mmCIF file of C-alpha atoms in Angstrom:
data_model
loop_
_atom_site.group_PDB
_atom_site.id
_atom_site.type_symbol
_atom_site.label_atom_id
_atom_site.label_comp_id
_atom_site.label_asym_id
_atom_site.label_seq_id
_atom_site.Cartn_x
_atom_site.Cartn_y
_atom_site.Cartn_z
ATOM 1 C CA MET A 1 -21.065 9.443 -19.780
ATOM 2 C CA ASN A 2 -22.284 5.870 -20.305
ATOM 3 C CA ASN A 3 -19.762 3.746 -18.390
ATOM 4 C CA LYS A 4 -19.940 1.005 -21.024
ATOM 5 C CA GLU A 5 -18.761 3.459 -23.706
ATOM 6 C CA ARG A 6 -16.142 5.392 -21.714
ATOM 7 C CA PHE A 7 -13.153 3.682 -23.342
ATOM 8 C CA SER A 8 -14.380 3.522 -26.948
ATOM 9 C CA ASN A 9 -11.983 6.267 -28.096
ATOM 10 C CA ARG A 10 -9.036 4.997 -26.018
ATOM 11 C CA VAL A 11 -8.664 1.395 -27.118
ATOM 12 C CA ASP A 12 -5.295 1.871 -28.852
ATOM 13 C CA THR A 13 -3.681 3.605 -25.866
ATOM 14 C CA TYR A 14 -5.274 1.089 -23.494
ATOM 15 C CA VAL A 15 -3.750 -1.819 -25.413
ATOM 16 C CA LYS A 16 -0.308 -0.205 -25.645
ATOM 17 C CA PHE A 17 0.117 1.347 -22.221
ATOM 18 C CA ARG A 18 -2.037 -0.386 -19.608
ATOM 19 C CA PRO A 19 -0.082 -2.870 -17.491
ATOM 20 C CA SER A 20 -0.473 -6.610 -17.472
ATOM 21 C CA TYR A 21 -0.531 -8.445 -14.136
ATOM 22 C CA PRO A 22 2.356 -9.972 -12.184
ATOM 23 C CA LYS A 23 3.106 -13.675 -12.536
ATOM 24 C CA GLU A 24 2.836 -14.029 -8.749
ATOM 25 C CA ALA A 25 -0.806 -12.912 -8.849
ATOM 26 C CA ILE A 26 -1.671 -15.415 -11.578
ATOM 27 C CA ASP A 27 0.191 -18.162 -9.697
ATOM 28 C CA TYR A 28 -1.896 -17.267 -6.646
ATOM 29 C CA LEU A 29 -5.151 -17.696 -8.585
ATOM 30 C CA TYR A 30 -4.122 -21.210 -9.631
ATOM 31 C CA ASP A 31 -2.341 -22.285 -6.450
ATOM 32 C CA SER A 32 -4.647 -20.775 -3.811
ATOM 33 C CA VAL A 33 -7.967 -19.737 -5.355
ATOM 34 C CA GLY A 34 -8.291 -23.011 -7.260
ATOM 35 C CA LEU A 35 -8.252 -22.169 -10.967
ATOM 36 C CA GLN A 36 -7.138 -25.169 -12.994
ATOM 37 C CA LEU A 37 -5.852 -26.115 -16.419
ATOM 38 C CA LYS A 38 -9.285 -26.875 -17.867
ATOM 39 C CA SER A 39 -11.380 -24.504 -15.742
ATOM 40 C CA GLU A 40 -14.209 -22.682 -17.515
ATOM 41 C CA ILE A 41 -13.625 -19.040 -16.573
ATOM 42 C CA ALA A 42 -15.766 -15.996 -17.316
ATOM 43 C CA ASP A 43 -13.620 -12.857 -17.582
ATOM 44 C CA VAL A 44 -16.312 -10.259 -16.924
ATOM 45 C CA GLY A 45 -15.492 -6.752 -18.068
ATOM 46 C CA ALA A 46 -12.681 -8.297 -20.088
ATOM 47 C CA GLY A 47 -11.863 -5.097 -21.972
ATOM 48 C CA THR A 48 -9.078 -5.608 -24.506
ATOM 49 C CA GLY A 49 -8.257 -9.101 -23.228
ATOM 50 C CA ILE A 50 -5.210 -8.318 -21.073
ATOM 51 C CA PHE A 51 -6.264 -10.684 -18.290
ATOM 52 C CA SER A 52 -7.885 -13.266 -20.573
ATOM 53 C CA LYS A 53 -4.518 -13.730 -22.279
ATOM 54 C CA LEU A 54 -2.848 -14.680 -18.987
ATOM 55 C CA LEU A 55 -5.521 -17.285 -18.227
ATOM 56 C CA LEU A 56 -5.285 -18.762 -21.708
ATOM 57 C CA GLU A 57 -1.524 -19.139 -21.247
ATOM 58 C CA ARG A 58 -2.324 -21.441 -18.299
ATOM 59 C CA GLY A 59 -4.563 -23.626 -20.451
ATOM 60 C CA SER A 60 -7.935 -22.507 -19.090
ATOM 61 C CA GLN A 61 -11.107 -22.026 -21.118
ATOM 62 C CA VAL A 62 -11.987 -18.319 -21.178
ATOM 63 C CA ILE A 63 -15.241 -16.570 -22.047
ATOM 64 C CA ALA A 64 -14.597 -12.835 -22.284
ATOM 65 C CA VAL A 65 -17.732 -10.869 -21.414
ATOM 66 C CA GLU A 66 -17.411 -7.253 -22.553
ATOM 67 C CA PRO A 67 -20.151 -4.707 -23.426
ATOM 68 C CA ASN A 68 -17.899 -2.233 -25.242
ATOM 69 C CA GLN A 69 -17.681 -3.257 -28.886
ATOM 70 C CA ALA A 70 -14.356 -1.544 -29.637
ATOM 71 C CA MET A 71 -12.634 -3.124 -26.635
ATOM 72 C CA ARG A 72 -14.163 -6.537 -27.311
ATOM 73 C CA GLU A 73 -13.000 -6.418 -30.919
ATOM 74 C CA ALA A 74 -9.467 -5.572 -29.738
ATOM 75 C CA ALA A 75 -9.537 -8.663 -27.509
ATOM 76 C CA GLU A 76 -10.825 -10.818 -30.352
ATOM 77 C CA GLN A 77 -8.107 -9.529 -32.654
ATOM 78 C CA MET A 78 -5.330 -10.217 -30.137
ATOM 79 C CA LEU A 79 -6.615 -13.659 -29.125
ATOM 80 C CA SER A 80 -8.152 -14.865 -32.395
ATOM 81 C CA GLY A 81 -5.744 -17.795 -32.646
ATOM 82 C CA GLU A 82 -6.615 -19.162 -29.217
ATOM 83 C CA PRO A 83 -8.944 -22.193 -29.449
ATOM 84 C CA ASN A 84 -9.920 -21.851 -25.759
ATOM 85 C CA PHE A 85 -11.079 -18.242 -26.159
ATOM 86 C CA HIS A 86 -14.590 -16.990 -26.857
ATOM 87 C CA ALA A 87 -15.874 -13.416 -26.547
ATOM 88 C CA VAL A 88 -19.485 -12.392 -26.005
ATOM 89 C CA SER A 89 -21.296 -9.076 -25.912
ATOM 90 C CA GLY A 90 -22.603 -8.866 -22.381
ATOM 91 C CA SER A 91 -22.234 -7.047 -19.082
ATOM 92 C CA ALA A 92 -21.710 -7.974 -15.451
ATOM 93 C CA GLU A 93 -25.400 -7.436 -14.862
ATOM 94 C CA ALA A 94 -26.502 -9.470 -17.907
ATOM 95 C CA THR A 95 -23.743 -11.758 -19.182
ATOM 96 C CA GLY A 96 -25.962 -13.802 -21.484
ATOM 97 C CA LEU A 97 -24.290 -16.993 -20.203
ATOM 98 C CA PRO A 98 -26.296 -20.073 -19.210
ATOM 99 C CA ASP A 99 -27.150 -20.948 -15.605
ATOM 100 C CA GLN A 100 -24.358 -22.713 -13.680
ATOM 101 C CA SER A 101 -22.050 -22.673 -16.697
ATOM 102 C CA VAL A 102 -18.688 -21.455 -15.341
ATOM 103 C CA ASP A 103 -16.277 -22.616 -12.648
ATOM 104 C CA PHE A 104 -14.849 -19.183 -11.869
ATOM 105 C CA ILE A 105 -15.456 -15.514 -12.580
ATOM 106 C CA VAL A 106 -12.624 -12.985 -12.744
ATOM 107 C CA CYS A 107 -13.047 -9.224 -12.974
ATOM 108 C CA ALA A 108 -9.784 -7.406 -13.656
ATOM 109 C CA GLN A 109 -9.820 -3.609 -13.385
ATOM 110 C CA ALA A 110 -13.585 -3.683 -13.924
ATOM 111 C CA PHE A 111 -15.665 -4.283 -10.786
ATOM 112 C CA HIS A 112 -15.898 -0.578 -9.867
ATOM 113 C CA TRP A 113 -17.957 0.007 -13.026
ATOM 114 C CA PHE A 114 -20.593 -2.605 -12.107
ATOM 115 C CA ASP A 115 -24.023 -2.330 -10.531
ATOM 116 C CA ARG A 116 -22.930 -4.482 -7.599
ATOM 117 C CA THR A 117 -26.358 -5.774 -6.570
ATOM 118 C CA ALA A 118 -27.278 -6.846 -10.102
ATOM 119 C CA ALA A 119 -23.810 -8.297 -10.730
ATOM 120 C CA GLN A 120 -23.949 -10.316 -7.524
ATOM 121 C CA ALA A 121 -27.229 -11.922 -8.589
ATOM 122 C CA GLU A 122 -25.931 -12.592 -12.114
ATOM 123 C CA PHE A 123 -22.676 -14.128 -10.845
ATOM 124 C CA HIS A 124 -24.605 -16.394 -8.505
ATOM 125 C CA ARG A 125 -26.740 -17.512 -11.443
ATOM 126 C CA ILE A 126 -23.916 -18.403 -13.854
ATOM 127 C CA LEU A 127 -21.487 -19.998 -11.379
ATOM 128 C CA LYS A 128 -21.452 -23.736 -10.842
ATOM 129 C CA PRO A 129 -21.979 -24.844 -7.214
ATOM 130 C CA GLY A 130 -18.863 -24.010 -5.229
ATOM 131 C CA GLY A 131 -17.633 -21.616 -7.910
ATOM 132 C CA LYS A 132 -15.680 -18.547 -6.878
ATOM 133 C CA VAL A 133 -15.228 -14.938 -7.937
ATOM 134 C CA ALA A 134 -11.913 -13.051 -8.011
ATOM 135 C CA LEU A 135 -11.843 -9.255 -8.215
ATOM 136 C CA ILE A 136 -8.438 -7.934 -9.307
ATOM 137 C CA TRP A 137 -7.003 -4.446 -9.561
ATOM 138 C CA ASN A 138 -3.640 -2.979 -10.399
ATOM 139 C CA THR A 139 -3.856 -0.179 -7.862
ATOM 140 C CA ARG A 140 -1.529 2.662 -8.774
ATOM 141 C CA LEU A 141 0.423 3.872 -5.757
ATOM 142 C CA SER A 142 -0.344 7.552 -5.220
ATOM 143 C CA HIS A 143 1.766 8.225 -2.133
ATOM 144 C CA GLY A 144 5.262 7.471 -0.934
ATOM 145 C CA ASN A 145 7.289 9.760 -3.199
ATOM 146 C CA LEU A 146 6.883 13.121 -4.935
ATOM 147 C CA PHE A 147 6.376 11.696 -8.420
ATOM 148 C CA ARG A 148 3.424 9.567 -7.327
ATOM 149 C CA GLU A 149 1.857 12.432 -5.386
ATOM 150 C CA GLU A 150 2.312 15.011 -8.138
ATOM 151 C CA TYR A 151 0.972 12.647 -10.821
ATOM 152 C CA ASN A 152 -2.083 11.999 -8.680
ATOM 153 C CA GLN A 153 -2.590 15.743 -8.234
ATOM 154 C CA LEU A 154 -2.476 16.136 -12.031
ATOM 155 C CA LEU A 155 -5.342 13.627 -12.303
ATOM 156 C CA VAL A 156 -7.334 15.516 -9.684
ATOM 157 C CA GLN A 157 -6.696 18.847 -11.419
ATOM 158 C CA PHE A 158 -7.401 17.839 -15.016
ATOM 159 C CA GLY A 159 -9.517 14.678 -14.813
ATOM 160 C CA SER A 160 -13.203 15.188 -15.509
ATOM 161 C CA ASP A 161 -14.461 12.888 -12.752
ATOM 162 C CA TYR A 162 -11.355 11.068 -11.522
ATOM 163 C CA GLU A 163 -12.208 11.285 -7.830
ATOM 164 C CA LYS A 164 -15.728 9.987 -8.513
ATOM 165 C CA VAL A 165 -14.880 6.939 -10.637
ATOM 166 C CA THR A 166 -11.624 5.676 -9.104
ATOM 167 C CA HIS A 167 -11.971 2.135 -7.774
ATOM 168 C CA LYS A 168 -10.342 3.309 -4.540
ATOM 169 C CA ASN A 169 -13.799 4.638 -3.613
ATOM 170 C CA ILE A 170 -15.058 1.084 -3.056
ATOM 171 C CA SER A 171 -14.955 0.501 0.684
ATOM 172 C CA GLN A 172 -13.730 -2.644 2.367
ATOM 173 C CA THR A 173 -17.275 -3.090 3.693
ATOM 174 C CA ALA A 174 -18.721 -2.968 0.171
ATOM 175 C CA LEU A 175 -16.200 -5.552 -1.038
ATOM 176 C CA THR A 176 -16.835 -7.839 1.922
ATOM 177 C CA SER A 177 -20.609 -7.622 1.476
ATOM 178 C CA PHE A 178 -20.343 -8.711 -2.179
ATOM 179 C CA PHE A 179 -19.135 -12.147 -1.074
ATOM 180 C CA LYS A 180 -20.774 -14.756 1.128
ATOM 181 C CA ALA A 181 -20.362 -13.901 4.796
ATOM 182 C CA GLY A 182 -16.895 -14.774 6.001
ATOM 183 C CA SER A 183 -15.691 -16.062 2.621
ATOM 184 C CA MET A 184 -13.675 -13.133 1.228
ATOM 185 C CA GLN A 185 -9.904 -13.538 1.161
ATOM 186 C CA VAL A 186 -7.321 -10.989 0.055
ATOM 187 C CA ASP A 187 -3.735 -10.937 -1.156
ATOM 188 C CA ARG A 188 -1.494 -8.296 -2.703
ATOM 189 C CA PHE A 189 1.487 -8.283 -5.066
ATOM 190 C CA ALA A 190 3.965 -5.643 -6.253
ATOM 191 C CA MET A 191 4.056 -4.562 -9.906
ATOM 192 C CA ARG A 192 5.868 -1.837 -11.857
ATOM 193 C CA GLN A 193 5.945 -0.159 -15.263
ATOM 194 C CA VAL A 194 8.922 1.893 -16.478
ATOM 195 C CA PHE A 195 8.053 4.773 -18.812
ATOM 196 C CA ASP A 196 9.831 7.269 -21.001
ATOM 197 C CA PHE A 197 7.820 10.440 -21.635
ATOM 198 C CA GLU A 198 5.816 8.983 -24.525
ATOM 199 C CA GLY A 199 4.952 5.970 -22.392
ATOM 200 C CA LEU A 200 3.854 8.171 -19.493
ATOM 201 C CA LYS A 201 1.724 10.250 -21.864
ATOM 202 C CA GLY A 202 0.151 7.091 -23.301
ATOM 203 C CA ARG A 203 -0.590 5.725 -19.839
ATOM 204 C CA LEU A 204 -2.260 9.005 -18.894
ATOM 205 C CA MET A 205 -4.362 9.069 -22.066
ATOM 206 C CA SER A 206 -5.607 5.511 -21.466
ATOM 207 C CA SER A 207 -7.732 6.830 -18.584
ATOM 208 C CA SER A 208 -11.341 7.568 -19.427
ATOM 209 C CA TYR A 209 -11.552 10.769 -17.351
ATOM 210 C CA ILE A 210 -8.624 12.534 -19.059
ATOM 211 C CA PRO A 211 -9.324 15.290 -21.646
ATOM 212 C CA VAL A 212 -8.401 14.464 -25.234
ATOM 213 C CA SER A 213 -6.723 16.631 -27.866
ATOM 214 C CA GLY A 214 -8.898 19.641 -28.716
ATOM 215 C CA HIS A 215 -10.243 20.031 -25.183
ATOM 216 C CA PRO A 216 -9.275 23.374 -23.557
ATOM 217 C CA ASN A 217 -7.476 21.550 -20.740
ATOM 218 C CA TYR A 218 -5.451 19.236 -22.987
ATOM 219 C CA GLU A 219 -2.475 21.492 -23.726
ATOM 220 C CA PRO A 220 -2.116 22.815 -20.138
ATOM 221 C CA MET A 221 -2.294 19.212 -18.907
ATOM 222 C CA MET A 222 0.411 18.082 -21.338
ATOM 223 C CA MET A 223 2.652 20.959 -20.296
ATOM 224 C CA GLU A 224 2.250 19.967 -16.651
ATOM 225 C CA LEU A 225 2.883 16.305 -17.478
ATOM 226 C CA HIS A 226 6.087 17.205 -19.315
ATOM 227 C CA ASN A 227 7.268 19.366 -16.410
ATOM 228 C CA LEU A 228 6.443 16.576 -13.971
ATOM 229 C CA PHE A 229 8.408 14.081 -16.045
ATOM 230 C CA GLU A 230 11.434 16.387 -16.255
ATOM 231 C CA ARG A 231 11.422 16.933 -12.495
ATOM 232 C CA HIS A 232 11.424 13.227 -11.688
ATOM 233 C CA GLN A 233 12.939 11.305 -14.600
ATOM 234 C CA GLN A 234 16.159 9.420 -14.072
ATOM 235 C CA GLU A 235 18.071 8.463 -17.198
ATOM 236 C CA GLY A 236 14.975 9.290 -19.233
ATOM 237 C CA HIS A 237 12.482 7.171 -17.290
ATOM 238 C CA VAL A 238 10.021 7.306 -14.402
ATOM 239 C CA LEU A 239 8.734 4.413 -12.310
ATOM 240 C CA PHE A 240 5.003 3.694 -12.204
ATOM 241 C CA ASP A 241 4.357 1.445 -9.207
ATOM 242 C CA TYR A 242 1.273 -0.613 -8.425
ATOM 243 C CA GLU A 243 -0.065 -2.965 -5.807
ATOM 244 C CA THR A 244 -2.011 -5.761 -7.485
ATOM 245 C CA GLU A 245 -4.955 -6.593 -5.224
ATOM 246 C CA VAL A 246 -6.888 -9.877 -5.396
ATOM 247 C CA TYR A 247 -10.187 -10.252 -3.501
ATOM 248 C CA TRP A 248 -11.875 -13.624 -3.820
ATOM 249 C CA GLY A 249 -14.515 -15.937 -2.417
ATOM 250 C CA GLU A 250 -17.990 -17.322 -3.043
ATOM 251 C CA VAL A 251 -20.977 -15.103 -3.767
#
């Protein structure tokens, strides 16, 4: 599957059920990484605009770079009233932005889809001198209690290529080598979603590797998801815990 088209049929569930990012992580970007009120920021792999929205709320200028038309249009629809927002059709490897045109680049839940060598060269080209890159993920916790472990096993069992495309495959060495030697810094923040069954189902279906209705594995997967929910729900809800990771530095 073309990575740039993987989410075309999942935009609605992505918008409704994917998490935002904790206030503490956004504070960190402005207090420690150096983003400012009027910073020109490229949100590369912006998707449906979840992260762009948080930057716009801080008064920054945001250019959302997104190759998937359906996701880009969802971002434009949500943020159409924002004067500091502009979306472009482009990719991490070919943003279409001018040389030395942005102060910062952020990539939220997107870097694992990039050609890292090409993206590194492109980021270096479009950043102003001294500009920095922040790579951000909401990393779902897959260990620590039975619900997390059994949900992860469901993804392994029914996902088409979950173990291949998960961002957890990116090694610390690969992350470090993307940045200038000795420049990468890291911080982490706790985040949680609370789901009833419909919310849990929607969160599952927002993942690009999950079979859709009509696929032979769809009904068995839904039966297992329902059983999993019933085993672990408390007062009709389950807890979906994340660690928000921020890697940043110069490239």
